[in-house]
Each structure stands twice: as C-alpha cells, then as structure tokens.
Short mmCIF file of C-alpha atoms and ligand atoms in Angstrom, two decimals:
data_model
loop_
_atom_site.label_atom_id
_atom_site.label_comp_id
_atom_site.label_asym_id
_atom_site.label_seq_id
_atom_site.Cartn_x
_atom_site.Cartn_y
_atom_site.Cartn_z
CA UNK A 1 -14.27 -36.73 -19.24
CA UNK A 2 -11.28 -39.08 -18.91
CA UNK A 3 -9.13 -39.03 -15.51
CA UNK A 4 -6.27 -37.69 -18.09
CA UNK A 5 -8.23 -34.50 -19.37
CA UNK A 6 -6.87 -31.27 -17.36
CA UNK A 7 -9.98 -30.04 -15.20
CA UNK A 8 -11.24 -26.77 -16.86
CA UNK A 9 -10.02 -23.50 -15.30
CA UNK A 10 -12.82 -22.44 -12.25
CA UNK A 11 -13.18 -18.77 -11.28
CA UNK A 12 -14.07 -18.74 -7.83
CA UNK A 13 -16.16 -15.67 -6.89
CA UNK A 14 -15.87 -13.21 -4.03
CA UNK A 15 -18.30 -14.50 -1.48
CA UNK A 16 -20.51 -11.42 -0.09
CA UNK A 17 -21.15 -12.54 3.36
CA UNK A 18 -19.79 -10.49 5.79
CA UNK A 19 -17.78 -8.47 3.29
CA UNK A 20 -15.58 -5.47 5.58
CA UNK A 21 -15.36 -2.91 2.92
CA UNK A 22 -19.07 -3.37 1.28
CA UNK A 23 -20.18 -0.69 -0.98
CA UNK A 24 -16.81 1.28 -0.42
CA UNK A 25 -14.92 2.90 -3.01
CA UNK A 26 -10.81 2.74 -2.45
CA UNK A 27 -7.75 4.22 -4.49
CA UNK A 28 -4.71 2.25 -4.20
CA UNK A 29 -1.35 3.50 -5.51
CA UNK A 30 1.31 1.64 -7.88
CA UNK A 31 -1.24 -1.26 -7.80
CA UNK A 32 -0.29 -3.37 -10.62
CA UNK A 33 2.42 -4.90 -8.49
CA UNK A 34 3.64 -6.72 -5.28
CA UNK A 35 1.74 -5.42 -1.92
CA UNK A 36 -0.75 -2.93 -4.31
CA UNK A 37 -1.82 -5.89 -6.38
CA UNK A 38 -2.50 -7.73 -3.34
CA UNK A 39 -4.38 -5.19 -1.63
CA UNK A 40 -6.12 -4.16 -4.68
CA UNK A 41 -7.74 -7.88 -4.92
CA UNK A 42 -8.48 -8.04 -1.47
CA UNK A 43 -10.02 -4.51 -1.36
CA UNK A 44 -12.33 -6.22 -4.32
CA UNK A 45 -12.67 -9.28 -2.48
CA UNK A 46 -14.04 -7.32 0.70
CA UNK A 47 -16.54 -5.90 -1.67
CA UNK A 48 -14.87 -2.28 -2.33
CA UNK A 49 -14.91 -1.19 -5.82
CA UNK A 50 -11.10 -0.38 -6.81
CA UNK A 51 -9.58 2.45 -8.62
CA UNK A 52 -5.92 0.89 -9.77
CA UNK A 53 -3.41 3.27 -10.05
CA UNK A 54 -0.63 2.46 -12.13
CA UNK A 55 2.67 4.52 -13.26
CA UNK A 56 3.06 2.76 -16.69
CA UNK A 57 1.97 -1.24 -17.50
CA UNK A 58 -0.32 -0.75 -18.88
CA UNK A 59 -1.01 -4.72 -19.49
CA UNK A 60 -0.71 -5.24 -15.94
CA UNK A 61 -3.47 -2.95 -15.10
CA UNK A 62 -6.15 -4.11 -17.59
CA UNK A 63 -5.23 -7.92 -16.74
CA UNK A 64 -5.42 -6.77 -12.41
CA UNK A 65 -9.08 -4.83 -13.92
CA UNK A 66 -10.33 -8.54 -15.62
CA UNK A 67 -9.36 -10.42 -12.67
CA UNK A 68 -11.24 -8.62 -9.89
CA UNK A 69 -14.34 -7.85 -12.61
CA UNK A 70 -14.32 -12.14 -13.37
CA UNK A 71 -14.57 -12.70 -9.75
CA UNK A 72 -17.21 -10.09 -9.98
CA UNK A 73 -15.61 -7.11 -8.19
CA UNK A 74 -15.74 -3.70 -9.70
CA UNK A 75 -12.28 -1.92 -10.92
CA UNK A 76 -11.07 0.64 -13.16
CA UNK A 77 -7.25 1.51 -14.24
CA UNK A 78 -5.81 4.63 -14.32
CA UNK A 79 -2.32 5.92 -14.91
CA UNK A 80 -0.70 8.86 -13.59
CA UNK A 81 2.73 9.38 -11.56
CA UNK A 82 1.93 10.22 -8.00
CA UNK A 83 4.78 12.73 -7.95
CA UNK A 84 2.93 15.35 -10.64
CA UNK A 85 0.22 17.55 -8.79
CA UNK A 86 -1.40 17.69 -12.29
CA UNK A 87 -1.87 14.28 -12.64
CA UNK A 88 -2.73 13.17 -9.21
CA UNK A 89 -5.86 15.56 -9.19
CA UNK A 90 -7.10 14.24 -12.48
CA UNK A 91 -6.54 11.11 -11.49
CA UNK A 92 -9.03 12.00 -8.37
CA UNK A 93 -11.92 13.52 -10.73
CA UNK A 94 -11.50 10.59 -12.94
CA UNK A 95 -11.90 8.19 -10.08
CA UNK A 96 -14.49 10.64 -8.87
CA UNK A 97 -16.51 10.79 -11.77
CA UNK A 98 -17.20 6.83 -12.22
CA UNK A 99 -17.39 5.69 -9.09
CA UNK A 100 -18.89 9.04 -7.25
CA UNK A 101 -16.38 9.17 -4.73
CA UNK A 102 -13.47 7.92 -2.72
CA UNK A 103 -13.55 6.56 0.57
CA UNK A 104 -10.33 4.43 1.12
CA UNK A 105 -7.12 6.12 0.13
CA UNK A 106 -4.38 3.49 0.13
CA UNK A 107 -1.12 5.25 -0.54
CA UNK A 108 1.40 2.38 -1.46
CA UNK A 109 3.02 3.73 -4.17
CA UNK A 110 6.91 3.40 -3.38
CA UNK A 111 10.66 2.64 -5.14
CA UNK A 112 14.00 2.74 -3.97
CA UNK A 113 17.36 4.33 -5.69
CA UNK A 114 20.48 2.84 -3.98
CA UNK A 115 23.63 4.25 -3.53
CA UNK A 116 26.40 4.76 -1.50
CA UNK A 117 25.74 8.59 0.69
CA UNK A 118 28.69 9.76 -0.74
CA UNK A 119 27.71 8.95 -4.69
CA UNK A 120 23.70 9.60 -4.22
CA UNK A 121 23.14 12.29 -7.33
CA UNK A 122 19.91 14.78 -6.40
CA UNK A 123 17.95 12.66 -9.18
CA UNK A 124 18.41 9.55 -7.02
CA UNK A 125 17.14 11.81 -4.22
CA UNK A 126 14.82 13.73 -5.22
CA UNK A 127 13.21 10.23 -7.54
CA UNK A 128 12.96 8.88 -3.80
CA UNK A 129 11.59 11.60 -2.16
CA UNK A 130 9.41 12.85 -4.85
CA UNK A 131 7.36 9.51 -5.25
CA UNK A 132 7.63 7.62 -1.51
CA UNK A 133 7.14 11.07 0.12
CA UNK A 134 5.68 13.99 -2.00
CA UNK A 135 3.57 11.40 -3.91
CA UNK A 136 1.75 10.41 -0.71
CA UNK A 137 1.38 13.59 0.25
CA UNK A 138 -0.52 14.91 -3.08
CA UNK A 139 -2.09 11.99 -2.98
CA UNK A 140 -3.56 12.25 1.04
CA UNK A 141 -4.41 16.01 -0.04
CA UNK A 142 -6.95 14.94 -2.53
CA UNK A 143 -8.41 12.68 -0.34
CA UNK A 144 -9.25 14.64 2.66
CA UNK A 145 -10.17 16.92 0.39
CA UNK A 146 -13.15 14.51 -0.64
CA UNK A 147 -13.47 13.24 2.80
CA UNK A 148 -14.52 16.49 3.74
CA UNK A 149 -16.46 17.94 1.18
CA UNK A 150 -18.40 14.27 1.50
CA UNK A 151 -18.58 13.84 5.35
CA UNK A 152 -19.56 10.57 7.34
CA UNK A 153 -22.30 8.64 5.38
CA UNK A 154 -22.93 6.45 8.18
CA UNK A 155 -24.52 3.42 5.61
CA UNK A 156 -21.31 3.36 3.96
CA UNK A 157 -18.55 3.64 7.34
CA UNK A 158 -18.13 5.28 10.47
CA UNK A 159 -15.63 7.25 9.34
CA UNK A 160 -15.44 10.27 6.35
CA UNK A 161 -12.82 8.66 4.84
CA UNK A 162 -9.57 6.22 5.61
CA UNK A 163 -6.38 6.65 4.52
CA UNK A 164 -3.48 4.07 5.00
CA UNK A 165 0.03 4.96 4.18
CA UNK A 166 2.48 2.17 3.22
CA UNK A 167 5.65 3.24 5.53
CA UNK A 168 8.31 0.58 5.94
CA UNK A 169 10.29 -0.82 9.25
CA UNK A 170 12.84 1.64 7.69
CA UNK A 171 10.59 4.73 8.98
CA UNK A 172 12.63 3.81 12.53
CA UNK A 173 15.66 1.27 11.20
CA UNK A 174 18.16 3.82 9.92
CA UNK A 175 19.28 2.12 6.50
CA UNK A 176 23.01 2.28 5.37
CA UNK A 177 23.47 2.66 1.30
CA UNK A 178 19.41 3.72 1.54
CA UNK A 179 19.54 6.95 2.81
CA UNK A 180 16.85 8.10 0.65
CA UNK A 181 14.47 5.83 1.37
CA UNK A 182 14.87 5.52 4.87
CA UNK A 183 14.23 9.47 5.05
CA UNK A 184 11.30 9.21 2.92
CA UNK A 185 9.38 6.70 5.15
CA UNK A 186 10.43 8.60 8.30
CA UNK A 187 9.13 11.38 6.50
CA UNK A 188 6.00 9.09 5.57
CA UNK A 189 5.36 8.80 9.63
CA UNK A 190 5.48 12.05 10.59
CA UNK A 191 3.44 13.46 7.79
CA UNK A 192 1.26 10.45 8.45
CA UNK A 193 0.70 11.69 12.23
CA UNK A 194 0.69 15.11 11.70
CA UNK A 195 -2.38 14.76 9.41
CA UNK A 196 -4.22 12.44 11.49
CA UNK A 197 -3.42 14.89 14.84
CA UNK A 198 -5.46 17.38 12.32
CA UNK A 199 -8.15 15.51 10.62
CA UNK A 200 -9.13 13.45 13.48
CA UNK A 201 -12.07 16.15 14.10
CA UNK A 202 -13.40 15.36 10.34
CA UNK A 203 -13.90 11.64 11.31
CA UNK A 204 -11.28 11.13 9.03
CA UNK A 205 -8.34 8.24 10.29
CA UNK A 206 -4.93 7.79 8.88
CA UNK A 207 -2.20 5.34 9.95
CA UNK A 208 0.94 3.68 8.45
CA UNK A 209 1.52 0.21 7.58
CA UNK A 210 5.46 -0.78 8.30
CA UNK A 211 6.08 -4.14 6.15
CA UNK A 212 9.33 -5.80 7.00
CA UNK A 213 10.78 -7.96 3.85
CA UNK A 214 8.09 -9.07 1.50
CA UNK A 215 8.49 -11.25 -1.34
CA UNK A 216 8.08 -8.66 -4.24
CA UNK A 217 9.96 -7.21 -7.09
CA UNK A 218 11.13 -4.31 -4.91
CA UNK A 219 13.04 -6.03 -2.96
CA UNK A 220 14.51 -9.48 -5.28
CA UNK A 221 17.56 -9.34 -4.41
CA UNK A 222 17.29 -9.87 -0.63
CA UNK A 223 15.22 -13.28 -1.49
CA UNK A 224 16.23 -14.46 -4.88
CA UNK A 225 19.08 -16.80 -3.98
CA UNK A 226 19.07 -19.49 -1.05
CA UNK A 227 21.72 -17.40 0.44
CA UNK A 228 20.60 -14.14 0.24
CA UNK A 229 17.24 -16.03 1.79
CA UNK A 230 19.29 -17.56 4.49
CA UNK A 231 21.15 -13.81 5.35
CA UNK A 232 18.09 -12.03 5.63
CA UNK A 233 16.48 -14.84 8.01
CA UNK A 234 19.12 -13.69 10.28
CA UNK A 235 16.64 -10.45 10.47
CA UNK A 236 13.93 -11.86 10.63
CA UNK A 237 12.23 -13.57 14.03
CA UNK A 238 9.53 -14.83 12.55
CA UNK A 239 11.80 -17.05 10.28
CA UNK A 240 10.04 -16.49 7.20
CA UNK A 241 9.64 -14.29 4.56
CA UNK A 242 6.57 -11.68 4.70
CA UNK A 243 3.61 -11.81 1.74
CA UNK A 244 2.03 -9.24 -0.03
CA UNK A 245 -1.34 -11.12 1.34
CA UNK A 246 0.13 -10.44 5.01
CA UNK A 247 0.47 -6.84 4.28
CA UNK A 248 -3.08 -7.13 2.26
CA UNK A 249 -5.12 -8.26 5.04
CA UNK A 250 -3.57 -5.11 7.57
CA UNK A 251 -4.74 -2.65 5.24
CA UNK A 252 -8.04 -4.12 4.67
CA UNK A 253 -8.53 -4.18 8.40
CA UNK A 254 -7.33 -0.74 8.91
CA UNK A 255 -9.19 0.73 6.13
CA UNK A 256 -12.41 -1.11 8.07
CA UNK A 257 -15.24 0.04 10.51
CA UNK A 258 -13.34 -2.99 12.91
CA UNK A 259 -10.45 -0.61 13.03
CA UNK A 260 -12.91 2.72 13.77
CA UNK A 261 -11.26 3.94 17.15
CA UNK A 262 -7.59 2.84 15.46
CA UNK A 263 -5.77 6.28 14.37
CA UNK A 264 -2.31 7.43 13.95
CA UNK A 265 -0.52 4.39 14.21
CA UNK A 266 2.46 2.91 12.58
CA UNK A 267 0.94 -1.01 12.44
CA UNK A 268 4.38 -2.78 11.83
CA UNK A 269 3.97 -6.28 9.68
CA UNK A 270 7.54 -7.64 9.96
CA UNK A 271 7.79 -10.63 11.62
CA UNK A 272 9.69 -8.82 14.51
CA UNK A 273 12.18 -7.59 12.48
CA UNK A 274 11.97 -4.42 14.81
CA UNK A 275 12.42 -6.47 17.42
CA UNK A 276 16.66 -5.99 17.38
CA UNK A 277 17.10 -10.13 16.27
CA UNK A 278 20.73 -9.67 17.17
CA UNK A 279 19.88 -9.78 20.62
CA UNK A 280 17.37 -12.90 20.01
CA UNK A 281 20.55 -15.32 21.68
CA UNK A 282 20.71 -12.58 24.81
CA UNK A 283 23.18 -10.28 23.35
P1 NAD B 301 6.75 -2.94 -6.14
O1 NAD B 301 7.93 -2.41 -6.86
O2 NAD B 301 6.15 -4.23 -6.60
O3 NAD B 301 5.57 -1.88 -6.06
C1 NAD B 301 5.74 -0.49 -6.13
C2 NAD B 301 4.75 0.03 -7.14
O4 NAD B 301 4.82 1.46 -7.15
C3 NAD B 301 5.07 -0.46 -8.55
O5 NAD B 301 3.90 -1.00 -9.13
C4 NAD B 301 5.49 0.81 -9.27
O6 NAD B 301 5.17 0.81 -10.64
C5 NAD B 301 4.71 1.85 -8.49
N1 NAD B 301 5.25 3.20 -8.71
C6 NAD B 301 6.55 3.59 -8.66
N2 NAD B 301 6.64 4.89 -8.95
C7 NAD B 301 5.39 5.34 -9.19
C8 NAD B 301 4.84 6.60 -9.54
N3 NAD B 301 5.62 7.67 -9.72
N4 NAD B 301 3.49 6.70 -9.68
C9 NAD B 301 2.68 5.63 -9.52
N5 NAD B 301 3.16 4.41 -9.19
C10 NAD B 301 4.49 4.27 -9.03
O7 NAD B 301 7.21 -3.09 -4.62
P2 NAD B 301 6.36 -3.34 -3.29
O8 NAD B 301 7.26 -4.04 -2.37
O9 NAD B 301 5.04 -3.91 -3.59
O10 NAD B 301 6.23 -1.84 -2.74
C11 NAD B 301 4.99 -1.26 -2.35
C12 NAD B 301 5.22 -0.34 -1.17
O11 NAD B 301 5.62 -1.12 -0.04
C13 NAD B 301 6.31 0.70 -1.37
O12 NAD B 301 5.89 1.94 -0.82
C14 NAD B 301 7.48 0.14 -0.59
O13 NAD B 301 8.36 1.15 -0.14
C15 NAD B 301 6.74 -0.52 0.56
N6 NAD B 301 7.53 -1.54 1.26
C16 NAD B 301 7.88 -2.72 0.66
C17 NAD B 301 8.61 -3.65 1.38
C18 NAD B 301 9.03 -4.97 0.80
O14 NAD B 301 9.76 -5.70 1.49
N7 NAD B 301 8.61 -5.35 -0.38
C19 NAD B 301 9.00 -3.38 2.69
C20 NAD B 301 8.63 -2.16 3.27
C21 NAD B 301 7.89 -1.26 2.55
#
C-alpha cells in the first residue's frame, strides 16, 4: 500500500475486561440522539445488552443497532412514545421477550417547548409535561414492576434493578421563558425521590442525573454561534461546554454495582453551573 492510499476503516471492539454492566440488560429512552446515544454505546461498551428506544428515526435507530452489534455489543430498536401507557408497556414485553428482562432503566427521554408564560398554549404544556414527566413515570412503573417480580440475582448485580432519571440543573434553577420544562424536571426529582424512599426495601435504587449545557441538538442554539458560546461560558465555571460522553459515563456508574449504597440522589454534571457563577468575582 502506498503512503497516499487512505488506511482502511478499523472497528475497534469493546474490550471485556473489567466490563461494569456485564451480562446486564438496560432500556434507555429517546436513544437515537445526543446524551441517549451516548449512553446507549457506553451501556454496550460496559457489556450491557441495549434496548434503544426511539420516538420516530427510524434510520437513526437501526444505524445506533449496527454500531454497537459491529463492535460486538448486543442491541435492539424499538419505537414507541413514552407519553402513551399503551405503548410504553409493549415496549417492556417486547424488550422483555428478547432479552428476558430489564435490569437498567435509563429514563432520558426529554424535549422542550418555549414560550413566553403568558403565550404557553396547554399543548406546549402538556407536550412538556407529558413526555419529560409522565413519560418517566410510565416508564419507572414498568420497571419496578420487573424489578420486583425478578428480585436480586446476585450473579447479575447487587441490586433488583437501577433506574436513572435524566433531570436537568433546571430541577432547582427556576428557568424564565421555560416554565414547562423547569416544572417537569422539578417534578422529575421529586417523583425520582419519592420512588426511591419506597422501593429502597426491593433492593431497587433510583437517582437523577442533572446535566448542565451539553453539546446536543436540544439545546443548539445556546452553542451554535461563537457568541452564543461565549454568553453561556458566563454560566458555566468549568469554562467549557458539557458532552454527552460526560453525562454517559455518570449513568454508567450509577447504573453500576460501584454505585450500590448510592440512592436518591440528584448527581449534578454541570461544570458548576449550580454553583451561582455570578458570584465567581465575589459578588
Ligand atoms: P435530544 O433532543 O438529542 O434527545 C432527546 C431525545 O428524546 C430525542 O432522541 C427525542 O427523539 C427523544 N424523544 C422526545 N420525545 C419522545 C417521546 N415522546 N418518546 C420517546 N422519545 C422521545 O436532547 P438531549 O440533550 O440528548 O436530551 C436528553 C435528556 O437530557 C432530556 O431529558 C433533556 O431534558 C436532558 N437534558 C439535556 C441537557 C442539555 O444541555 N443537552 C441539559 C439538561 C438536561
């Protein structure tokens, strides 16, 4: 081959040693995109075979599936929209049926519908609520609902079953222009330590994970420009902007026997943007 020729493409496989999530089977919601997708691979990578939920690309699901199967991970797609009871639970037998049960329940599944309070219309809100909120909620039903009936297999994890719910900083910044959002992840953390305050008993452990800005479609705007990178720096401690692999590796730590005695927390991953920056010069 001459220096000239383009080296061929290499897949580069998951390496097994030491893998955190061996043998474990996780569901991660809206997973074709941003923090999902990146949690979805790493789940793979950490040996976990991944159901990918997905509300509607369906060419971004099969193309996530062939990735983590190449790198010889085990996946399957399947649509449904976390907000419709009907389709949550089928999505649960489905995942049930080929992969004989669920042990990781990552519920990431989130959008946003902005508008000033005044002009919000109940479809904006209830959109909102009905996927960040009630979609996590359906969704964290199911789950402990296999946790249960399943129990501790103490081969697989310490624990019955984990569940980790993508909040946001905004379940404690209040969030002008966002008020729908804002009171769906507050929402998110109290429903989030509610059920772990009842599950706990079960062996079953639940906590959020707050990301602050990270670089995905969601949030383009606040990072697409040089200026709107420079404004929201002012936010940010840390002085950069998050990645969906920061918020990736969290989960997968959460979700693992490393993180057994860890339950109902809200893990923030923001840089310190909860750390008030405006008083970083002393106020
Ligand atoms: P994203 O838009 O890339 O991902 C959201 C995913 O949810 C998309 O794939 C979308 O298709 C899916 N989805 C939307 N409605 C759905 C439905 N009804 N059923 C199933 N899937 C549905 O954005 P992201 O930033 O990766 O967001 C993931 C999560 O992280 C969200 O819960 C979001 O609120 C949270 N979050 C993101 C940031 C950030 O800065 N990006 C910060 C804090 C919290």
């Amino acid at each position: 081959m001459s220096n000239s020729e383009p080296l061929p493409d290499v897949v580069m496989p998951f390496c097994p040693v030491r893998q955190m999530l061996r043998g474990q089977k996780a569901l991660v919601t809206g997973a074709v995109s941003g923090i999902g997708r990146a949690v979805a691979i790493h789940m793979a990578q950490e040996g976990a075979s991944v159901v990918i939920n997905y509300a509607s690309n369906d060419a971004g699901a099969r193309d996530l599936v062939e990735e983590i199967e190449a790198k010889g991970g085990a996946a399957i797609a399947v649509k449904a929209d976390v907000s419709d009871e009907e389709q949550v639970q089928a999505m649960f037998r489905r995942a049930i049926a080929e992969f004989g049960t669920i042990d990781i329940l990552v519920n990431n599944a989130g959008l946003q519908k902005d508008s000033p309070f005044e002009e919000m219309t109940l479809s904006q809100w209830n959109t909102v609520l009905g996927v960040n909120l009630t979609g996590q909620f359906l969704c964290a039903r199911e789950a402990v609902r296999e946790f249960k009936r399943r129990g501790v297999v103490p081969a697989v994890s310490c624990a019955a079953g984990k569940i980790i719910s993508m909040s946001s900083v905004h379940e404690v910044i209040p969030w002008a222009g966002h008020v729908n959002y804002a009171a769906s992840k507050g929402g998110v953390m109290l429903m989030t330590k509610s059920i772990a305050q009842e599950v706990a008993p079960y062996r079953i452990r639940i906590n959020s994970v707050c990301p602050g800005a990270i670089r995905t479609p969601i949030n383009r705007d606040a990072w697409g420009t040089q200026e709107a990178y420079a404004e929201l720096m002012k936010l940010v401690p840390y002085k950069r902007i998050g990645e969906p692999e920061d918020v990736a590796r969290a989960v997968v730590w959460l979700a693992s026997d490393d993180a057994d005695y860890v339950h109902g927390v809200s893990l923030f991953v923001d840089g310190g943007m909860t750390l008030y920056p405006g008083f970083e010069t002393g106020g």
